[in-house]
Amino acid sequence: MKTLFKSGLVKSGLVRSGLAAAVLAAAATFSAAAQAGPTLDAVRKRGEVTCGVSTGIGGFSIADSSGRWTGLTTDFCRAVSAAVLGDAAREKFVPLSPQQRFTALQSGEIDMLTTVATWTLTRDASLGLLYAGVYFYDGQGFLVPKSLGLKSALELDGASICTATGTTSELNLADYFRANGKKFTPVVFEAQNEARAAFFSGRCQAFSADMSYLSSVRASDAPNPDEWQILPDMISKEPLGPVVGRNDLEWFTAVKWVLMALIEAEEKGITAANVDQMKESANPEIKRLLGLTGDMGQRLGLDPGWAYRAIKRVGNYGEIFERNVGPRTALRMERGANALWTKGGQMYAMPTR
């Protein structure tokens, strides 16, 4: 009886141990499911991520003749899609004007805004939305004809300047000229493309918008790009990043960490081409990022391969930048503030652990 009793204890212990393991496993599964959040649940059910994008900005989000979207911000949407949906990732791009973009997210028409919308206090605090990081540090500048022979924006005293309403550009212009004791005549349009067309038709002497947009306009819309210049003055800070609804912190967290993973991949030298080989790395940070150790995916409500798939599909942050807006593209933009923190820039990934 003693032996049987002991066996019973052992058996009972094993049963309890097994039950405990099952309970823990169930809890872990439940926890992961609970972390998914309503947006991710809806995305998985729908089988695609819906991203609101800017309308036709070369290098950031522009559709070709076949309807395929390319650009830095559309690549980020694809990275999120790959991370959360796996090999069957799909995404739908919804072009939105500055006046439409936040309303589309607030109404649930889109899952995420991947445009060139500047992160400001007012937008962060009053629109019911959250910026999930910065994927491009931008600033407002001026596009002018080289024939004017200008060296600085301060020489635009008394000039007429085209810009668009519904953006931060109009307010920045007023601040800049007031702060420097200069005057200008604003020529304001509802849409950027209207302001751009007016500028090239000669209705104003300068066109003011984000440097990234001006680079795109000069490359794609100027009759002869070499006859136009972007003045060196950057009159504002324009941090651009993905925006999500404030009512789903789990989705916010997943989107934020996809951005972190792309930046960390560049820090660690992981590219779309070598990500499979990097799985053999002995570096514990690389192993965690690629889902070979730890439970990073589960903590995000995702599977272990979330970051691997994002990198495999679009490359690391540096690859995305160089492919879409870098010096070898039509936009010819240097990394500048968008370089890694180890190379004098501001791109810095939080630790994946």
C-alpha positions as semicolon CSV with decimal commas, in nm:
position;residue;x (nm);y (nm);z (nm)
1;M;0,000;0,000;0,000
2;K;0,287;0,226;0,089
3;T;0,443;0,163;-0,249
4;L;0,110;0,205;-0,418
5;F;0,045;0,514;-0,211
6;K;0,383;0,651;-0,308
7;S;0,318;0,560;-0,669
8;G;-0,013;0,732;-0,636
9;L;0,159;1,035;-0,504
10;V;0,405;1,022;-0,788
11;K;0,126;0,968;-1,037
12;S;-0,078;1,238;-0,877
13;G;0,225;1,464;-0,886
14;L;0,275;1,387;-1,252
15;V;-0,090;1,453;-1,319
16;R;-0,073;1,779;-1,131
17;S;0,247;1,864;-1,312
18;G;0,087;1,780;-1,646
19;L;-0,220;1,978;-1,561
20;A;-0,007;2,268;-1,453
21;A;0,185;2,256;-1,779
22;A;-0,141;2,238;-1,973
23;V;-0,280;2,529;-1,776
24;L;0,038;2,728;-1,839
25;A;0,029;2,644;-2,208
26;A;-0,336;2,742;-2,228
27;A;-0,261;3,060;-2,038
28;A;0,023;3,139;-2,273
29;T;-0,203;3,079;-2,572
30;F;-0,479;3,286;-2,420
31;S;-0,229;3,555;-2,333
32;A;-0,103;3,566;-2,691
33;A;-0,458;3,575;-2,823
34;A;-0,552;3,845;-2,575
35;Q;-0,252;4,052;-2,686
36;A;-0,365;4,035;-3,046
37;G;-0,630;4,304;-3,004
38;P;-0,935;4,381;-3,219
39;T;-0,743;4,536;-3,511
40;L;-0,511;4,238;-3,551
41;D;-0,804;4,000;-3,516
42;A;-0,987;4,190;-3,791
43;V;-0,676;4,198;-4,012
44;R;-0,631;3,821;-3,978
45;K;-0,996;3,757;-4,052
46;R;-0,984;3,986;-4,356
47;G;-0,648;3,850;-4,471
48;E;-0,498;4,189;-4,550
49;V;-0,373;4,508;-4,389
50;T;-0,538;4,828;-4,510
51;C;-0,300;5,124;-4,517
52;G;-0,388;5,484;-4,591
53;V;-0,117;5,641;-4,808
54;S;-0,037;5,981;-4,951
55;T;-0,153;6,037;-5,307
56;G;0,130;6,009;-5,552
57;I;0,452;6,115;-5,376
58;G;0,746;5,959;-5,559
59;G;0,982;5,777;-5,321
60;F;0,717;5,750;-5,049
61;S;0,390;5,624;-5,200
62;I;0,313;5,626;-5,568
63;A;0,134;5,381;-5,797
64;D;0,278;5,283;-6,136
65;S;0,079;5,223;-6,454
66;S;-0,009;4,871;-6,339
67;G;-0,140;4,997;-6,006
68;R;0,153;4,868;-5,797
69;W;0,247;5,103;-5,515
70;T;0,610;5,171;-5,433
71;G;0,784;5,390;-5,178
72;L;0,924;5,408;-4,828
73;T;0,589;5,429;-4,653
74;T;0,425;5,159;-4,865
75;D;0,723;4,933;-4,792
76;F;0,660;4,985;-4,422
77;C;0,299;4,879;-4,472
78;R;0,425;4,562;-4,644
79;A;0,661;4,495;-4,354
80;V;0,373;4,512;-4,105
81;S;0,162;4,292;-4,329
82;A;0,436;4,028;-4,351
83;A;0,491;4,038;-3,975
84;V;0,127;3,989;-3,879
85;L;-0,007;3,776;-4,165
86;G;0,285;3,551;-4,255
87;D;0,360;3,417;-4,601
88;A;0,007;3,495;-4,720
89;A;0,053;3,864;-4,646
90;R;-0,161;4,103;-4,846
91;E;-0,215;4,473;-4,817
92;K;-0,454;4,727;-4,961
93;F;-0,344;5,085;-5,021
94;V;-0,601;5,363;-4,987
95;P;-0,481;5,699;-5,129
96;L;-0,586;5,986;-4,904
97;S;-0,551;6,363;-4,916
98;P;-0,425;6,556;-4,611
99;Q;-0,786;6,649;-4,535
100;Q;-0,905;6,286;-4,551
101;R;-0,625;6,090;-4,384
102;F;-0,701;6,125;-4,013
103;T;-1,076;6,090;-4,060
104;A;-1,021;5,763;-4,250
105;L;-0,831;5,620;-3,954
106;Q;-1,077;5,751;-3,697
107;S;-1,367;5,594;-3,884
108;G;-1,198;5,254;-3,913
109;E;-1,176;5,269;-4,293
110;I;-0,806;5,184;-4,266
111;D;-0,596;4,992;-4,011
112;M;-0,297;5,221;-4,024
113;L;-0,194;5,553;-4,173
114;T;0,140;5,528;-4,356
115;T;0,162;5,874;-4,506
116;V;0,388;6,176;-4,467
117;A;0,183;6,322;-4,180
118;T;0,398;6,510;-3,930
119;W;0,393;6,403;-3,565
120;T;0,283;6,709;-3,363
121;L;0,152;6,765;-3,011
122;T;-0,191;6,872;-3,137
123;R;-0,237;6,562;-3,351
124;D;-0,103;6,335;-3,079
125;A;-0,320;6,481;-2,806
126;S;-0,651;6,561;-2,973
127;L;-0,724;6,324;-3,262
128;G;-0,760;5,997;-3,071
129;L;-0,460;5,856;-3,260
130;L;-0,109;5,738;-3,177
131;Y;0,216;5,772;-3,369
132;A;0,400;5,439;-3,352
133;G;0,745;5,588;-3,411
134;V;0,932;5,781;-3,680
135;Y;1,026;5,628;-4,014
136;F;1,152;5,950;-4,168
137;Y;1,293;6,267;-4,011
138;D;1,195;6,546;-4,247
139;G;1,183;6,926;-4,243
140;Q;1,019;7,202;-4,442
141;G;1,212;7,376;-4,717
142;F;1,180;7,577;-5,038
143;L;1,199;7,483;-5,404
144;V;1,298;7,770;-5,634
145;P;1,423;7,818;-5,991
146;K;1,802;7,824;-6,009
147;S;1,768;8,127;-6,232
148;L;1,681;8,336;-5,923
149;G;2,035;8,282;-5,795
150;L;1,925;8,242;-5,431
151;K;2,153;8,102;-5,162
152;S;1,922;8,120;-4,859
153;A;1,552;8,128;-4,773
154;L;1,614;8,463;-4,603
155;E;1,651;8,610;-4,951
156;L;1,281;8,533;-5,012
157;D;1,178;8,852;-4,828
158;G;0,867;8,985;-5,005
159;A;0,831;8,678;-5,228
160;S;0,508;8,499;-5,314
161;I;0,519;8,137;-5,191
162;C;0,290;7,851;-5,292
163;T;0,192;7,596;-5,028
164;A;-0,098;7,370;-4,928
165;T;-0,348;7,407;-4,650
166;G;-0,436;7,122;-4,416
167;T;-0,065;7,061;-4,346
168;T;0,186;7,208;-4,104
169;S;0,358;7,395;-4,390
170;E;0,132;7,701;-4,390
171;L;0,180;7,763;-4,017
172;N;0,555;7,701;-4,034
173;L;0,592;7,960;-4,309
174;A;0,420;8,225;-4,101
175;D;0,637;8,140;-3,799
176;Y;0,961;8,146;-3,999
177;F;0,906;8,481;-4,169
178;R;0,773;8,645;-3,851
179;A;1,068;8,518;-3,647
180;N;1,315;8,657;-3,900
181;G;1,139;8,990;-3,950
182;K;1,065;8,914;-4,315
183;K;0,747;8,934;-4,521
184;F;0,597;8,701;-4,778
185;T;0,274;8,656;-4,970
186;P;0,117;8,312;-4,913
187;V;-0,053;8,153;-5,216
188;V;-0,246;7,868;-5,056
189;F;-0,421;7,572;-5,221
190;E;-0,637;7,288;-5,091
191;A;-0,404;7,018;-5,225
192;Q;-0,029;6,981;-5,270
193;N;-0,067;6,898;-5,638
194;E;-0,257;7,224;-5,693
195;A;0,016;7,422;-5,518
196;R;0,281;7,236;-5,719
197;A;0,106;7,308;-6,050
198;A;0,064;7,674;-5,961
199;F;0,434;7,702;-5,879
200;F;0,549;7,552;-6,207
201;S;0,303;7,776;-6,396
202;G;0,470;8,082;-6,246
203;R;0,204;8,195;-5,999
204;C;0,460;8,216;-5,717
205;Q;0,836;8,248;-5,683
206;A;0,888;7,958;-5,440
207;F;0,712;7,638;-5,338
208;S;0,731;7,537;-4,971
209;A;0,667;7,187;-4,834
210;D;0,861;6,906;-4,667
211;M;1,207;6,849;-4,814
212;S;1,110;6,492;-4,907
213;Y;0,811;6,616;-5,104
214;L;1,011;6,888;-5,275
215;S;1,272;6,627;-5,376
216;S;0,996;6,414;-5,522
217;V;0,842;6,708;-5,707
218;R;1,176;6,817;-5,852
219;A;1,249;6,462;-5,971
220;S;0,905;6,381;-6,110
221;D;0,730;6,704;-6,203
222;A;0,989;6,965;-6,290
223;P;1,024;7,021;-6,667
224;N;1,403;6,994;-6,622
225;P;1,510;6,894;-6,267
226;D;1,854;7,050;-6,304
227;E;1,698;7,395;-6,346
228;W;1,547;7,387;-5,996
229;Q;1,705;7,385;-5,652
230;I;1,603;7,314;-5,296
231;L;1,744;7,585;-5,070
232;P;1,958;7,452;-4,782
233;D;1,742;7,609;-4,508
234;M;1,525;7,363;-4,314
235;I;1,273;7,580;-4,127
236;S;1,094;7,314;-3,921
237;K;1,112;6,963;-3,776
238;E;0,878;6,723;-3,955
239;P;0,901;6,373;-3,803
240;L;0,692;6,133;-4,013
241;G;0,568;5,798;-3,891
242;P;0,292;5,537;-3,894
243;V;-0,029;5,632;-3,714
244;V;-0,285;5,397;-3,556
245;G;-0,600;5,432;-3,349
246;R;-0,564;5,498;-2,977
247;N;-0,831;5,242;-2,892
248;D;-0,609;4,941;-2,965
249;L;-0,278;4,945;-2,778
250;E;-0,194;4,589;-2,887
251;W;-0,201;4,692;-3,255
252;F;-0,003;5,005;-3,172
253;T;0,261;4,791;-3,000
254;A;0,288;4,546;-3,289
255;V;0,327;4,825;-3,548
256;K;0,583;5,004;-3,331
257;W;0,797;4,694;-3,295
258;V;0,795;4,617;-3,666
259;L;0,956;4,959;-3,714
260;M;1,205;4,881;-3,434
261;A;1,286;4,544;-3,594
262;L;1,368;4,705;-3,931
263;I;1,602;4,955;-3,764
264;E;1,765;4,689;-3,547
265;A;1,814;4,470;-3,853
266;E;2,024;4,748;-4,007
267;E;2,216;4,784;-3,680
268;K;2,297;4,413;-3,686
269;G;2,372;4,395;-4,059
270;I;2,072;4,174;-4,135
271;T;1,942;4,224;-4,489
272;A;1,672;4,073;-4,706
273;A;1,944;3,879;-4,887
274;N;2,127;3,737;-4,585
275;V;1,848;3,697;-4,328
276;D;1,842;3,320;-4,378
277;Q;2,217;3,291;-4,323
278;M;2,192;3,516;-4,018
279;K;1,978;3,251;-3,852
280;E;2,305;3,065;-3,801
281;S;2,455;3,358;-3,610
282;A;2,570;3,296;-3,253
283;N;2,473;3,654;-3,158
284;P;2,193;3,623;-2,897
285;E;2,040;3,956;-3,003
286;I;2,010;3,837;-3,364
287;K;1,863;3,506;-3,248
288;R;1,598;3,685;-3,043
289;L;1,512;3,924;-3,327
290;L;1,473;3,641;-3,576
291;G;1,259;3,436;-3,337
292;L;1,506;3,153;-3,275
293;T;1,513;3,211;-2,898
294;G;1,289;3,388;-2,651
295;D;0,920;3,467;-2,677
296;M;0,926;3,809;-2,841
297;G;0,658;3,720;-3,097
298;Q;0,423;3,578;-2,838
299;R;0,449;3,894;-2,631
300;L;0,327;4,088;-2,935
301;G;0,046;3,844;-3,010
302;L;0,245;3,720;-3,310
303;D;0,438;3,405;-3,400
304;P;0,819;3,378;-3,361
305;G;0,896;3,459;-3,726
306;W;0,732;3,804;-3,737
307;A;1,054;4,008;-3,767
308;Y;1,222;3,756;-3,998
309;R;0,936;3,784;-4,247
310;A;0,930;4,165;-4,238
311;I;1,305;4,181;-4,309
312;K;1,288;3,908;-4,571
313;R;1,015;4,091;-4,761
314;V;1,133;4,454;-4,763
315;G;1,484;4,452;-4,616
316;N;1,616;4,649;-4,321
317;Y;1,550;5,021;-4,271
318;G;1,863;5,123;-4,460
319;E;1,767;4,910;-4,758
320;I;1,420;5,064;-4,765
321;F;1,567;5,415;-4,751
322;E;1,829;5,357;-5,023
323;R;1,585;5,182;-5,257
324;N;1,320;5,454;-5,243
325;V;1,474;5,792;-5,165
326;G;1,853;5,744;-5,137
327;P;2,131;5,916;-5,335
328;R;2,103;5,668;-5,624
329;T;1,731;5,733;-5,676
330;A;1,567;6,023;-5,855
331;L;1,514;6,195;-5,518
332;R;1,890;6,187;-5,439
333;M;1,841;6,226;-5,062
334;E;2,126;6,169;-4,815
335;R;2,063;5,977;-4,494
336;G;2,126;6,279;-4,269
337;A;1,906;6,254;-3,959
338;N;1,775;5,923;-4,093
339;A;2,111;5,752;-4,053
340;L;2,162;5,510;-3,766
341;W;2,255;5,664;-3,432
342;T;2,594;5,492;-3,465
343;K;2,656;5,695;-3,782
344;G;2,546;6,037;-3,662
345;G;2,174;6,000;-3,728
346;Q;1,867;5,955;-3,510
347;M;1,753;5,605;-3,605
348;Y;1,772;5,403;-3,284
349;A;1,597;5,076;-3,209
350;M;1,485;4,990;-2,857
351;P;1,623;4,659;-2,725
352;T;1,444;4,345;-2,842
353;R;1,445;4,147;-2,521
